[in-house]
Amino acid sequence: MVATTDSSTGTSISIRADDEFPVNRGQMCIKGFNAHELIASPERLLNPLKRVDGQFVEIAWAQALDEIADKIKTIQTAHGRDAMSAFGSGALTNEKAYLLGKFARVALGTANIDYNGRYCMSSAAAGQNRAFGVDRGMPFPVEDIASTGCAMLWGSNLTDTLPPIMQYFDTLRARSGRVIVVDPRRTETARQADLHLQLTPGTDLLLANGLLHVAIDEQLIDLSYIESRTNDFAAIAAIALRSHPAYVERLTGVSLDQMRQAVRWLAETPSMILSGRGPEQQSKGADSVSALINLMLALGKVGKPFSGYGTLTGQGNGQGGREHGQKADQLVGYRLIENPVHRQQIAEFWGIDEADLPRKGKSAVELVDACGDDVRGMLVMGSNIAVATPGANNVKERLASLDLLVVCDSFMNDTAELAHYVLPTQQWAEEDGTVTNLEGRVIRRRRVIDPPASTRGDVEILCQLAVRLGMAEKFAFTTAESVFDEFRRATAGAPADYNGISYDKIDQHDGIFWPCPAADHPGTPRLFATEFAHPDARARFLAIDHRPAAEEPDDEYPIFFTTGRYREHYNSGAQTRKVDILVRSKPEPKAQLHPLLADQIGITDGERVVVESRRGRIVLVAHVTPEIRPDTIFAPFHWGGRQSANILTNPALDPTSRMPEFKICAVRVRQVDAT
Amino acid sequence: MAKKHLVIIGHGMAGSRLLDELQSRHAGTRYRITVYGEEPGAAYNRILLSKVLGGADPDTIRMKAETWHPGDDVTLVPRTRVDRIDSANRLLHLSDGSTEPYDIAIIATGSRPFIPKIEGSVLADSSPKPGVFAYRTLDDCLQMRSKLRPGDSAVVLGGGLLGLEAAKALADNGLHVTVCHLMPTLMETQLDETGGKMLQRQIEQQGIFVRCGRTIAAILGCNQVRGVRLDDGTELAADMVVLACGIRPRVDLAQASGIPVNRGVIVNDALATAVPGVYALGECAEHRGRVYGIVTPIWEQCEALADILCATGSARRYTGSKLYSRLKVAGVDVASMGVVKPELASDQTIQIFEEQRATYRKLILREGKLIGAQLVGDTAAAGQLVQLFDRNTTIPLNPLEALCAYSAAGGSTGAALDRQVCNCNTVNESAIVSAIKQGCVSVEAVGVCTRAGTGCGSCRSQIVGLIREHRPAAAATL
């Protein structure tokens, strides 16, 4: 986007889409188009707040930082270093993500740091790492969508969640390419598709295995590709052959006819599967992603032109956010904290003893769950965990039981309300930095307006806290670029290698795709053409079979509940619910349900319904529409309080990715008045 | 505490699946497991046998990859039959004469093909007459395959699922194929007369001849099949006779061991036989008077028994399965679930018969719930119907809606579907469509007329879609 300062006042900005930029090419979503409202919002926090006797009072920065540092020391002296924790975000720039990771491991010396990307990209990341040996959301640029033959959008409602990308699908269709959508809802994206597989929630993995069965049955698999570029096909083939269409139809609700059509289209031309959070946010999310990748490997598509598997990142820096060490098991450059070689490299780089580098810590849900027990303090940056975490009622209790909760944000939100200190930060147009987009393209974010003088950037806050914790020399950063320069060197030789990238180089080339190991390297827009990142350069099939969701509907809670986004809102809505036009367009969350279900409970469109799970209940206005399966209720997760969808959701975790099961739980629904 | 010794007798689809289910519940922590199988090699997927007949490598239908290893807690013993279970002493008597102690035994011996007594089907020394085949095992298929010659003639006895699959595979190999079926219509356990006849017409169009209401009275030829004589006296030349007359549970082990048997080995809801420590499941077992011959019920039995034995659900009980068959018979898609015909006077039947399209769809309802359905030719609604059937969901007041996509069903209480397309300028679909109909057939023109798409631009692709859908016919040719 292009943001320009209003020259008359110098305090507000205007926004337009950048026609030249190769990703969105002149288009922008309504959230971006209105993001300027946030800069000048009257609700913006301008001074540090401290909670005193249940009320927030404004205090000076020095006092706030001194007190926070003292409390950190007190907690760590009494309960150990791991008692202090940090919680980051896929909305942070690469520089902040790196610095927060370094701050946690070096200044706090704690193992306990994780981030909200755990709720977002962790399953896709795990699936890709297992299959390809590397995780870059999309292994090709988005423009390749327009040139493929068939694009299968699996559990993604792009029209609402990434509208500027839809233009590539328009081009694809104009070229007579095909679009297949897999979604329990007939979303706008599904309506525009050539084929819509309206599957039962939680059966993505089985559907993918069923498609593989059909592909084998119809002899559409690419045996020479399987032979020359992959390992371990036989075991998944045996499972796929057991996934007989009759069994798959029963559980998925998708007819064999549609499966056959989908597989034929995928097989006959260049094709790609792009997954959204649908298959990923499940207690079998990583395995579901593996099932999608298995299918594309068997069809011989991965690494071929305009073909393969990719995942559509949600947050602005969903990709970069997971590469630079704010995840419990990772270090900068997508290194692994339990890998002895990686540990040694980074300990040396940071100038610390390898033994002092913490080990793998708790994942997001587990971290929040430990609050008040062995975790006593938390620093939150760029995330509204009180709304974003499943089993939200319990989460608030947990956060409230901390000895120290510090929230860095530009606005008050549900998490900040529970904090002991709230530190007012700077916004996107007020800071420099880089983000890595869904394609693995590293791009700039530029400062175009001066922030309010009383606010501070996250980089500055972390450095000043580090000084107070006695780590001044390791946090002597003055600019975002200086942080970038340190972390790009830290990634040299790592899986996500940024070493050859600089701010200047990004500016010259509309962004640089990693890996880019050297200053004279052009970057890597397309991966896997000749080799995968495993030591033997082959991709790996993973033998995974269907298993039920952690909580399936039963007599007591007979309906599936699933969550997702509105086009107008972002994450917990902490920012977008403050933008007038977005609120006017989508003022409240609605429970989407089918007329057949509405008939059963005796409600009509616009009436209020009580939706309850084993974990809590919410009251929402009903949106009665045939565009959802009759056995499923959908609600968006952007609201907090009594409208918080995550009061209902199930904190069951994926054993590999530690992703919570946002997409499936069991609920019951009734009229508000009925007893 | 020492691990108990659990033995699975039979390494077919049921035994193999049970082993998977046990292992996924970490059964190795409490049991040492032994699996006895009579056939050599790994268990295979019987449903896919016709592929092998059609030429596929037998290894491609194995349940497990060649590299599969069951793990340290499991011993596979191939080519070994269990002759008797001495349940008082907890000893298995094996075909090699040895004995083996056990703690828990599970009979999964499956079924054997039913071979009717037909004049001339065996030689003087009682060995099968060359050219006569049962269609049941991998070995049967491989033998049959080795004898196939294009131009030969084959008669298949049995017009059920297996017989028709065999017939198709033979026809694909260039044989002249006739199916003889004793009942008046094909696949009578899955289809009513109308459906069976439609299927027959379709199959005949594929070049397979069908004779219903007929059986083989005698197989002709001295030392080799030369033809058959049907029960009406007609003689047909044939180089090969394939018997696909259904299956019978294999209960000899249970009988020899004093375990109560009716048609199958009798089990209760815990899949236990009357003899302590001995369970049975799969095609050899009879549960609540029913013996199952299709795969899903058997998998459900495996899950239930694994839950019970691994204490992951000791209170779990198997209460019976709902039947769903799905197949492609000679290129015709067929789906069948539940009852084939109405049973009570109050049962409601909906039939859609489309001669030109060669499709037949039938629903049978009881008190607003789906108790049976058959689809021939058009099975697009199968996935949806089988879920309504499985879950016993009340179906729409207009039952035809159950054959449509959800988005076409039950519109009565829904909101008007006038979606907001352009959020920036709050323009609804109806306004855009009306502009398109008045001649605004480009995104720009729609924008000028309605302001839609002139904000952030992210709805432009939706507008393109609406233009494609709604533009006046004259404009479409431009």
XYZ file of C-alpha atoms in Angstrom, chain A residues 142-459:
318
model
C 0.958 -15.624 -5.835
C 1.036 -14.665 -9.503
C 1.506 -18.380 -10.314
C -2.137 -18.905 -9.307
C -3.215 -17.162 -12.487
C -1.213 -19.578 -14.640
C -2.153 -22.892 -13.080
C -4.841 -25.150 -14.514
C -6.760 -25.942 -11.361
C -6.531 -24.263 -7.976
C -8.061 -26.051 -5.023
C -8.746 -23.773 -2.071
C -8.975 -26.000 0.952
C -10.636 -24.466 3.994
C -10.019 -20.925 2.858
C -12.534 -18.183 2.251
C -10.207 -15.936 0.294
C -12.885 -13.586 -0.933
C -13.308 -12.406 2.631
C -9.891 -13.107 4.088
C -7.475 -12.079 1.321
C -9.593 -10.164 -1.226
C -6.699 -8.660 -3.208
C -5.547 -12.170 -4.136
C -8.869 -12.960 -5.810
C -7.759 -11.143 -8.962
C -5.396 -14.028 -9.727
C -8.336 -16.404 -9.564
C -10.283 -14.133 -11.909
C -7.415 -14.328 -14.375
C -7.252 -18.081 -13.898
C -10.945 -18.409 -14.685
C -10.649 -16.098 -17.674
C -8.033 -18.537 -18.970
C -10.600 -21.341 -18.443
C -8.740 -22.639 -15.413
C -10.751 -24.242 -12.655
C -11.287 -23.462 -9.020
C -12.336 -26.038 -6.429
C -13.293 -25.000 -2.910
C -13.429 -27.294 0.118
C -15.406 -25.737 2.947
C -18.316 -26.704 5.247
C -19.844 -23.362 4.284
C -20.939 -22.146 0.893
C -18.900 -18.995 1.206
C -18.609 -16.330 -1.449
C -15.395 -18.060 -2.485
C -17.234 -21.389 -2.779
C -20.040 -19.807 -4.778
C -17.567 -18.556 -7.348
C -15.922 -21.967 -7.673
C -16.427 -24.577 -10.366
C -16.784 -27.246 -7.722
C -17.574 -26.995 -4.026
C -16.937 -29.902 -1.689
C -19.049 -29.073 1.361
C -17.437 -31.454 3.799
C -18.303 -32.288 7.400
C -16.132 -30.299 9.829
C -13.062 -32.235 10.913
C -12.951 -34.664 7.982
C -10.368 -32.880 5.828
C -7.714 -35.514 6.377
C -10.067 -38.333 5.433
C -11.306 -36.485 2.358
C -7.713 -36.008 1.194
C -6.986 -39.703 1.738
C -10.220 -40.498 -0.108
C -9.053 -38.356 -3.024
C -5.766 -40.231 -3.004
C -7.749 -43.473 -3.119
C -9.600 -42.244 -6.186
C -6.349 -41.052 -7.779
C -4.801 -44.488 -7.315
C -8.005 -46.172 -8.462
C -8.165 -44.110 -11.641
C -4.435 -44.467 -12.282
C -3.894 -40.739 -12.079
C -0.868 -40.875 -9.818
C 2.555 -40.072 -11.250
C 4.603 -43.184 -10.616
C 7.812 -41.883 -12.153
C 7.694 -38.741 -10.009
C 6.971 -40.835 -6.907
C 9.910 -43.058 -7.788
C 12.406 -40.334 -8.564
C 11.535 -37.543 -6.126
C 9.884 -38.997 -3.022
C 10.167 -41.556 -0.242
C 7.708 -43.688 1.715
C 4.777 -43.834 -0.700
C 3.838 -47.465 -0.027
C 2.634 -46.912 3.534
C 0.297 -44.036 2.683
C -0.906 -45.873 -0.401
C -1.985 -48.768 1.809
C -3.911 -46.384 4.051
C -5.470 -44.630 1.069
C -6.629 -47.942 -0.328
C -8.373 -48.630 2.966
C -10.099 -45.250 2.677
C -12.797 -46.671 0.465
C -15.196 -44.112 -1.047
C -18.170 -45.568 0.840
C -16.396 -44.935 4.127
C -15.194 -41.501 3.052
C -18.648 -40.454 1.855
C -20.227 -41.447 5.129
C -17.910 -39.379 7.253
C -17.240 -36.434 4.959
C -20.677 -36.143 3.338
C -18.882 -35.518 0.033
C -20.070 -37.757 -2.785
C -17.707 -39.934 -4.757
C -18.862 -38.156 -7.924
C -17.421 -34.904 -6.643
C -14.252 -36.553 -5.402
C -13.690 -38.065 -8.813
C -14.261 -34.748 -10.551
C -11.859 -32.980 -8.221
C -9.087 -35.529 -8.654
C -9.424 -35.562 -12.423
C -9.137 -31.804 -12.595
C -6.160 -31.788 -10.267
C -4.428 -34.500 -12.260
C -4.951 -33.349 -15.811
C -3.316 -29.912 -15.755
C -0.840 -28.005 -13.608
C -2.628 -27.689 -10.276
C -2.201 -26.485 -6.738
C -3.805 -26.910 -3.352
C -3.803 -23.812 -1.181
C -4.943 -24.367 2.366
C -6.402 -21.932 4.826
C -7.037 -22.432 8.498
C -9.889 -24.907 7.905
C -7.833 -28.099 7.817
C -5.052 -26.613 9.944
C -6.802 -25.442 13.103
C -7.615 -28.931 14.262
C -6.213 -31.345 16.791
C -5.043 -33.267 13.706
C -4.086 -30.113 11.796
C -0.506 -31.060 10.985
C -1.613 -34.476 9.755
C -4.378 -32.901 7.685
C -1.798 -30.726 5.961
C 0.347 -33.805 5.395
C -2.651 -35.472 3.741
C -3.007 -32.550 1.307
C 0.699 -32.644 0.540
C 0.600 -36.449 0.093
C -2.066 -35.988 -2.554
C -0.096 -33.396 -4.498
C 3.107 -35.433 -4.264
C 1.293 -38.538 -5.508
C -0.093 -36.564 -8.437
C 3.461 -35.453 -9.150
C 2.703 -31.742 -8.841
C 5.029 -30.353 -6.186
C 7.890 -28.396 -7.745
C 6.390 -28.420 -11.234
C 5.551 -25.046 -12.831
C 2.449 -23.373 -11.388
C 1.817 -26.400 -9.214
C 2.156 -27.739 -5.710
C 0.987 -27.040 -2.211
C 0.914 -23.747 -0.358
C -0.692 -22.307 2.719
C -2.314 -18.886 2.826
C -0.897 -16.956 5.724
C -3.349 -14.953 7.775
C -1.406 -12.343 9.667
C 0.658 -9.605 8.095
C 3.891 -11.261 9.111
C 2.617 -14.771 9.601
C 5.576 -16.114 7.642
C 8.380 -13.983 9.069
C 6.822 -14.236 12.501
C 7.477 -17.975 12.557
C 11.043 -17.811 11.341
C 12.928 -15.714 13.808
C 12.610 -17.332 17.155
C 9.507 -16.202 18.991
C 8.216 -19.754 18.887
C 8.890 -22.037 21.854
C 10.882 -24.561 19.840
C 12.681 -22.282 17.417
C 15.620 -19.953 17.019
C 16.245 -17.291 14.416
C 16.397 -18.404 10.783
C 14.008 -21.300 11.387
C 16.595 -23.095 13.465
C 15.422 -25.562 16.078
C 16.208 -24.878 19.701
C 16.710 -28.571 20.478
C 19.143 -29.110 17.596
C 22.654 -29.108 19.142
C 24.297 -27.601 16.062
C 21.714 -24.830 15.872
C 22.041 -24.125 19.583
C 25.782 -23.830 19.315
C 25.552 -21.502 16.303
C 23.167 -19.103 17.955
C 24.782 -19.193 21.402
C 28.029 -18.228 19.716
C 26.343 -15.545 17.665
C 24.769 -14.028 20.743
C 27.968 -14.385 22.718
C 26.519 -16.585 25.426
C 27.348 -20.014 26.767
C 25.358 -22.737 25.009
C 24.399 -24.117 28.424
C 22.743 -20.803 29.257
C 20.550 -20.879 26.169
C 17.134 -22.062 27.334
C 15.580 -25.197 25.946
C 12.210 -25.680 24.273
C 9.425 -24.014 26.251
C 5.683 -24.354 26.533
C 3.468 -23.829 23.491
C 0.849 -21.061 23.509
C -2.123 -22.868 25.013
C 0.068 -24.676 27.510
C 1.807 -21.449 28.393
C -1.456 -19.676 29.095
C -2.646 -22.696 31.023
C 0.440 -22.544 33.258
C -0.177 -18.909 34.187
C -0.529 -18.563 37.935
C 1.195 -21.917 38.478
C 4.802 -22.179 37.345
C 4.473 -19.144 35.079
C 4.134 -15.973 37.173
C 4.790 -13.171 34.717
C 4.127 -12.481 31.043
C 5.064 -9.815 28.532
C 2.550 -9.653 25.680
C 3.365 -7.971 22.398
C 0.853 -7.537 19.579
C -1.637 -10.161 20.608
C -4.992 -10.231 22.352
C -4.727 -13.679 23.878
C -7.773 -13.275 26.118
C -9.969 -13.373 23.019
C -7.778 -15.421 20.696
C -7.286 -18.504 22.880
C -9.764 -21.375 23.022
C -11.677 -21.924 26.230
C -11.610 -18.131 26.673
C -13.326 -18.118 30.077
C -10.547 -20.132 31.603
C -7.915 -18.007 29.841
C -9.059 -14.823 31.529
C -8.863 -16.476 34.925
C -5.377 -17.684 34.143
C -4.114 -14.297 33.012
C -5.695 -12.609 35.998
C -3.774 -14.907 38.329
C -0.361 -13.679 37.125
C 1.901 -11.640 39.414
C 2.919 -9.534 36.443
C 1.135 -9.045 33.141
C 2.587 -6.428 30.812
C 0.789 -5.656 27.562
C 2.363 -3.574 24.802
C -0.341 -2.295 22.468
C -1.708 0.841 20.865
C -5.208 0.215 22.143
C -6.922 -1.106 25.189
C -8.102 -4.672 24.589
C -9.479 -7.606 26.552
C -5.996 -8.771 27.501
C -4.746 -5.293 28.400
C -7.689 -4.887 30.730
C -6.278 -7.689 32.844
C -2.733 -6.247 32.797
C -0.729 -4.682 35.597
C 1.013 -2.409 33.095
C -0.035 -1.350 29.614
C 2.678 0.237 27.457
C 1.491 2.386 24.527
C 3.274 1.392 21.336
C 3.574 2.742 17.828
C 1.599 1.702 14.812
C 2.361 0.336 11.385
C 2.831 3.674 9.619
C 4.969 5.068 12.408
C 7.748 2.481 12.405
C 10.259 0.994 9.993
C 10.726 -2.689 9.578
C 10.280 -5.671 7.336
C 7.674 -8.378 7.055
C 7.796 -11.627 5.105
C 4.583 -12.183 3.249
C 2.719 -15.367 2.422
C 5.033 -16.061 -0.531
C 8.225 -15.839 1.502
C 8.884 -12.419 -0.005
C 10.612 -10.039 2.404
C 9.131 -6.559 2.038
C 9.486 -3.191 3.739
C 7.157 -1.359 6.016
C 8.080 2.294 6.166
C 7.654 5.065 8.618
C 5.583 7.765 6.942
C 4.314 9.678 9.927
C 5.750 10.674 13.259
C 4.304 8.760 16.164
C 2.851 10.618 19.137
C 5.851 11.662 21.199
C 4.682 9.873 24.323
C 4.526 6.451 22.690
C 7.472 4.097 22.119
C 8.253 1.420 19.605
C 8.444 -2.227 20.620
C 12.154 -2.309 19.753
